[in-house]
JSON list of C-alpha atoms in Angstrom, two decimals:
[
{"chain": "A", "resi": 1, "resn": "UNK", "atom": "CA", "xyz": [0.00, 0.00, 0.00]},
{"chain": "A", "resi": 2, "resn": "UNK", "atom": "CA", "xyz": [3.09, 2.30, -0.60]},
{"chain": "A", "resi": 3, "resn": "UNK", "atom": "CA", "xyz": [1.96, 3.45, -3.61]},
{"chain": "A", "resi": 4, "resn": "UNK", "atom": "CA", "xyz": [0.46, 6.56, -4.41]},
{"chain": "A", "resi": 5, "resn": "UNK", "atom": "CA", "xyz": [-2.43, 6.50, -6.41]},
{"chain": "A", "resi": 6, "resn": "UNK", "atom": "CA", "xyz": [-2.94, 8.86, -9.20]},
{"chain": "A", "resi": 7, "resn": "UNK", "atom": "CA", "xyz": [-6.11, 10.95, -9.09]},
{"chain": "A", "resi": 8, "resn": "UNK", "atom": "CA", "xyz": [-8.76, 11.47, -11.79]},
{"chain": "A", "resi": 9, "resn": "UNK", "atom": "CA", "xyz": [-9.79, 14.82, -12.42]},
{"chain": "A", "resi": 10, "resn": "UNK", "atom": "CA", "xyz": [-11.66, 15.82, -9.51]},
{"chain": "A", "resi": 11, "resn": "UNK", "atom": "CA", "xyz": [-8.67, 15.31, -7.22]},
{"chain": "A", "resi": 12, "resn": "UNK", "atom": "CA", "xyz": [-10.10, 11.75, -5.76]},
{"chain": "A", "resi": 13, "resn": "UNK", "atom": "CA", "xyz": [-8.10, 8.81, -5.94]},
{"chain": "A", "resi": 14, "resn": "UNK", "atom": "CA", "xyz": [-9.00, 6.31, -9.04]},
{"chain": "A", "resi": 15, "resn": "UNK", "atom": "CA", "xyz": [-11.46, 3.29, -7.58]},
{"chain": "A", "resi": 16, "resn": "UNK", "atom": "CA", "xyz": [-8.42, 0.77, -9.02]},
{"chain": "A", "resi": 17, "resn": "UNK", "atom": "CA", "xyz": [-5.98, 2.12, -7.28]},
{"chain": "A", "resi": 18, "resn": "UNK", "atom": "CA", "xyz": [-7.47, 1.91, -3.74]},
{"chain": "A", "resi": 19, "resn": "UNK", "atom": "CA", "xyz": [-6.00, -0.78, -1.46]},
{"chain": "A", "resi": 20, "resn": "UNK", "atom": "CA", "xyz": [-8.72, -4.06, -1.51]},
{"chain": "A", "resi": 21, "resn": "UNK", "atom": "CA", "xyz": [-11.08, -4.02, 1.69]},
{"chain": "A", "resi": 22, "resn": "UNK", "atom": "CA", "xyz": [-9.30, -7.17, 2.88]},
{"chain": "A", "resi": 23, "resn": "UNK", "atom": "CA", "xyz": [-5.63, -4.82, 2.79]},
{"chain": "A", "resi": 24, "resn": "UNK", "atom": "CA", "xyz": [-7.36, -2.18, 4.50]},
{"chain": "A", "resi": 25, "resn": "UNK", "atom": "CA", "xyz": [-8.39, -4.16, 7.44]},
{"chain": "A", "resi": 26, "resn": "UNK", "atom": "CA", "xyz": [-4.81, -6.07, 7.81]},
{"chain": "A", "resi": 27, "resn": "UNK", "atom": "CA", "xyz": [-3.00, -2.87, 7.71]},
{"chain": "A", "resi": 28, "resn": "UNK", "atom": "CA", "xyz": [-5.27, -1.61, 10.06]},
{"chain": "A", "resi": 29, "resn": "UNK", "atom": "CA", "xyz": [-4.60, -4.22, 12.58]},
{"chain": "A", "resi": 30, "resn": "UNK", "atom": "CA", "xyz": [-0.76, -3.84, 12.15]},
{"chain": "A", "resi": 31, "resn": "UNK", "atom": "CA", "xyz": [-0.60, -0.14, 12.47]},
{"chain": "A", "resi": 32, "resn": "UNK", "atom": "CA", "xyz": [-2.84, -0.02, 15.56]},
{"chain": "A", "resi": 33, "resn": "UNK", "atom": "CA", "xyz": [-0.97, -2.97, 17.57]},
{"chain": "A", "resi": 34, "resn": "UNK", "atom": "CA", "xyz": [2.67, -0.99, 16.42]},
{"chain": "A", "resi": 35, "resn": "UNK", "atom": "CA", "xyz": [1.50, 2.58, 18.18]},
{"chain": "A", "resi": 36, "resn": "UNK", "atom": "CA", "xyz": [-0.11, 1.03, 20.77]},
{"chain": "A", "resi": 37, "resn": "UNK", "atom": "CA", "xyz": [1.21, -2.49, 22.14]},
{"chain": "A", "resi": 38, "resn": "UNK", "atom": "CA", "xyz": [-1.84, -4.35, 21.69]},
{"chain": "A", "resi": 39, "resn": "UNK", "atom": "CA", "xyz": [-2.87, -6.69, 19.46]},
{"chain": "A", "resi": 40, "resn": "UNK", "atom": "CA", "xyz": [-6.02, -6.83, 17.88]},
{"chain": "A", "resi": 41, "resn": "UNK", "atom": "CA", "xyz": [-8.69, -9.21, 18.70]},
{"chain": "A", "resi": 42, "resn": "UNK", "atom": "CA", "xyz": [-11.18, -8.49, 16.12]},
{"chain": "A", "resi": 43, "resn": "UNK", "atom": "CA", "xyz": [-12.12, -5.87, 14.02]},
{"chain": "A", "resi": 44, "resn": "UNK", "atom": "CA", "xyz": [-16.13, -5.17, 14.96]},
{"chain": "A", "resi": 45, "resn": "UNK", "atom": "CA", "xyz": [-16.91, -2.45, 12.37]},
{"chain": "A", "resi": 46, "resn": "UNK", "atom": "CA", "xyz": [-15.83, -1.35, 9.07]},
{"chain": "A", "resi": 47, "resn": "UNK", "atom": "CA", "xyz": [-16.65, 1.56, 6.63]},
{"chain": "A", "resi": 48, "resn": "UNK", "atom": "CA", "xyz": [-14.81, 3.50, 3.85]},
{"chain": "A", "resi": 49, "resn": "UNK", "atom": "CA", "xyz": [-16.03, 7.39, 4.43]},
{"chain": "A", "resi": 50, "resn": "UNK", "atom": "CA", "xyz": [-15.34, 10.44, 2.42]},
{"chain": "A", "resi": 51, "resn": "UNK", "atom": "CA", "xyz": [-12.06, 10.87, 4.20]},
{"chain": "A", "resi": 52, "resn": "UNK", "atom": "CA", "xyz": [-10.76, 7.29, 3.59]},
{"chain": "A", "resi": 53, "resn": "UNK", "atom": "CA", "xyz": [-11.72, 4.46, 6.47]},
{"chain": "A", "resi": 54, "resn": "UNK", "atom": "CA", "xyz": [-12.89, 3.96, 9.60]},
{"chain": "A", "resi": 55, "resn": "UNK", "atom": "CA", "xyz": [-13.00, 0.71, 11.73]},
{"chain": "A", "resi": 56, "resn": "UNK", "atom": "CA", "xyz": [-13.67, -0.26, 15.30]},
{"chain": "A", "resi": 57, "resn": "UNK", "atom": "CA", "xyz": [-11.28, -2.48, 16.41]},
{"chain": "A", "resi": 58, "resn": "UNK", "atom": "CA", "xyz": [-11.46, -4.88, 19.48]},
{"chain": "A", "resi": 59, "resn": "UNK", "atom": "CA", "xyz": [-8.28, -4.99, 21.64]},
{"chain": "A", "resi": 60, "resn": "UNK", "atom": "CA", "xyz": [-7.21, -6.96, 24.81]},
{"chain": "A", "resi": 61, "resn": "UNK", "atom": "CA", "xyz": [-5.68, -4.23, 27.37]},
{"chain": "A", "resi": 62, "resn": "UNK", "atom": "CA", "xyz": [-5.32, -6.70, 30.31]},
{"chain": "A", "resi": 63, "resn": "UNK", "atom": "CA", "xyz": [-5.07, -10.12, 30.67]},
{"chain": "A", "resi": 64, "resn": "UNK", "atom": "CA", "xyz": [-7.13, -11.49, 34.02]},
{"chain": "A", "resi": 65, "resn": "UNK", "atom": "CA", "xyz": [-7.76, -15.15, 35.17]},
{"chain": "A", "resi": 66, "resn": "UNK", "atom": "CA", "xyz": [-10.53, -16.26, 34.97]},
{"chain": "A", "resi": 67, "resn": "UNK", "atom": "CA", "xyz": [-10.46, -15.15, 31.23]},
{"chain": "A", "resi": 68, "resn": "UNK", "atom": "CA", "xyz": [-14.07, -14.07, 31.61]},
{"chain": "A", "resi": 69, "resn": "UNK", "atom": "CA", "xyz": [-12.76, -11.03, 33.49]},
{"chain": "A", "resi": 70, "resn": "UNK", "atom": "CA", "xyz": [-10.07, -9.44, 31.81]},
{"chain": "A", "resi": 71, "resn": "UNK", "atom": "CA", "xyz": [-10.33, -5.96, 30.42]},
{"chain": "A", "resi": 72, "resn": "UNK", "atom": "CA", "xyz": [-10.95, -5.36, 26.29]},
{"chain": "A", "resi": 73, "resn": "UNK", "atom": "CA", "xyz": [-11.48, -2.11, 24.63]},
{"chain": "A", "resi": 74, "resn": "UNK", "atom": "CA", "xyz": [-12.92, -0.80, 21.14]},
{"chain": "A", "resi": 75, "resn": "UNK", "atom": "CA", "xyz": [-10.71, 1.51, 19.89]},
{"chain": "A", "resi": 76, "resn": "UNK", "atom": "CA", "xyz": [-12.08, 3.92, 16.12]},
{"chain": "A", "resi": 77, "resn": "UNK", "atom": "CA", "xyz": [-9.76, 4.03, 13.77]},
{"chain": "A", "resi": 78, "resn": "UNK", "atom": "CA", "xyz": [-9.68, 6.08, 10.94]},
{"chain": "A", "resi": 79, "resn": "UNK", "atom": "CA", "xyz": [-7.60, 5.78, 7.37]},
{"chain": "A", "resi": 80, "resn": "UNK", "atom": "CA", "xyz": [-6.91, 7.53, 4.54]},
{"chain": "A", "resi": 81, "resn": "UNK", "atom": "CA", "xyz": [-7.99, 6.24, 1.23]},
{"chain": "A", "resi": 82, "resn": "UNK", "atom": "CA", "xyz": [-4.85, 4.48, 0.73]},
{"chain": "A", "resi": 83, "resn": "UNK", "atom": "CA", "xyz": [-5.03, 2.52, 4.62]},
{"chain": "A", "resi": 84, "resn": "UNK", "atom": "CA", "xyz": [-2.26, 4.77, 6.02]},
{"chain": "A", "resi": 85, "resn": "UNK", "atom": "CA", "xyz": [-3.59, 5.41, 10.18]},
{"chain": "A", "resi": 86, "resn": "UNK", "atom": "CA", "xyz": [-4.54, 8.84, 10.64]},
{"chain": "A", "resi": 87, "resn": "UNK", "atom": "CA", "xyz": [-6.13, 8.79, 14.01]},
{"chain": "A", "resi": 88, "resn": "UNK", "atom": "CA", "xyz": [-7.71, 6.45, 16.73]},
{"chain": "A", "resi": 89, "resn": "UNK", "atom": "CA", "xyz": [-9.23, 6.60, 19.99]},
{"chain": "A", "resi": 90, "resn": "UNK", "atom": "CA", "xyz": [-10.57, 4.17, 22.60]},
{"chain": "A", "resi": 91, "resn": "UNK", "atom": "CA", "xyz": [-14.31, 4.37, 22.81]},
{"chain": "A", "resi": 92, "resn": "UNK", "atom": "CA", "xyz": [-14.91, 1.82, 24.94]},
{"chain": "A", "resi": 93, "resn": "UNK", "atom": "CA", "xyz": [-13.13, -0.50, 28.30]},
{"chain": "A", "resi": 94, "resn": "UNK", "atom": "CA", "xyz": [-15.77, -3.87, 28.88]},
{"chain": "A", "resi": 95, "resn": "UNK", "atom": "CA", "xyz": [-14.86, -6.76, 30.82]},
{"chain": "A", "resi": 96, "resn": "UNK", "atom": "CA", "xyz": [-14.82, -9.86, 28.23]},
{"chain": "A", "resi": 97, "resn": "UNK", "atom": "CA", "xyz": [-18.14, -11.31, 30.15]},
{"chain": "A", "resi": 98, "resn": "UNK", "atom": "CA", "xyz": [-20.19, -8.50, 29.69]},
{"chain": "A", "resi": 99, "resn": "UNK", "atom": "CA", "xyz": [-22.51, -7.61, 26.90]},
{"chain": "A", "resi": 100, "resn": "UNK", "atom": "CA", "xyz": [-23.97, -4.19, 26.32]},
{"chain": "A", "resi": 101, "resn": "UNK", "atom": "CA", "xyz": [-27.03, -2.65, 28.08]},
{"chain": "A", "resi": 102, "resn": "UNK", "atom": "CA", "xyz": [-29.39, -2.26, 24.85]}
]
């Protein structure tokens, strides 16, 4: 995904050269576990915006026994057109046993 794409003639990048979906979301992974330590569990949501990407991405922040305990977080990351990070956040800290109040 080192490449830059070319643009067409409204400044947008051409459709063909955008990374594949499947690039997007391994990139993803690998640039959020390299800034932050933590590898990703699963990726939970996945969009491609104006602006490039944006994903919500499962992590495991600490390790507990009984595994039903330990602490995970969702973390939004966003991505420009061609996958490079840009920006995340943690939006969320859940123990691994718990399911949202909806």
């Amino acid at each position: 995904m080192a490449n830059t794409p070319e643009n067409n003639s409204d400044g947008k990048a051409r459709q063909e050269d955008l990374p594949r979906p499947t690039e997007v979301l391994r990139e993803a992974r690998g640039q959020l576990a390299e800034l932050t330590g933590m590898e990703a569990e699963s990726v939970s949501s996945f969009e491609r915006t104006d602006e490039g990407w944006r994903l919500e991405i499962e992590v495991l922040e600490l390790a507990r026994v009984p595994e039903t305990m330990s602490l995970l977080a969702s973390y939004e990351v966003t991505l420009d057109p061609q996958g490079a990070l840009t920006g995340y956040r943690r939006v969320r800290r859940y123990e691994r046993g718990r399911s949202d109040r909806r």
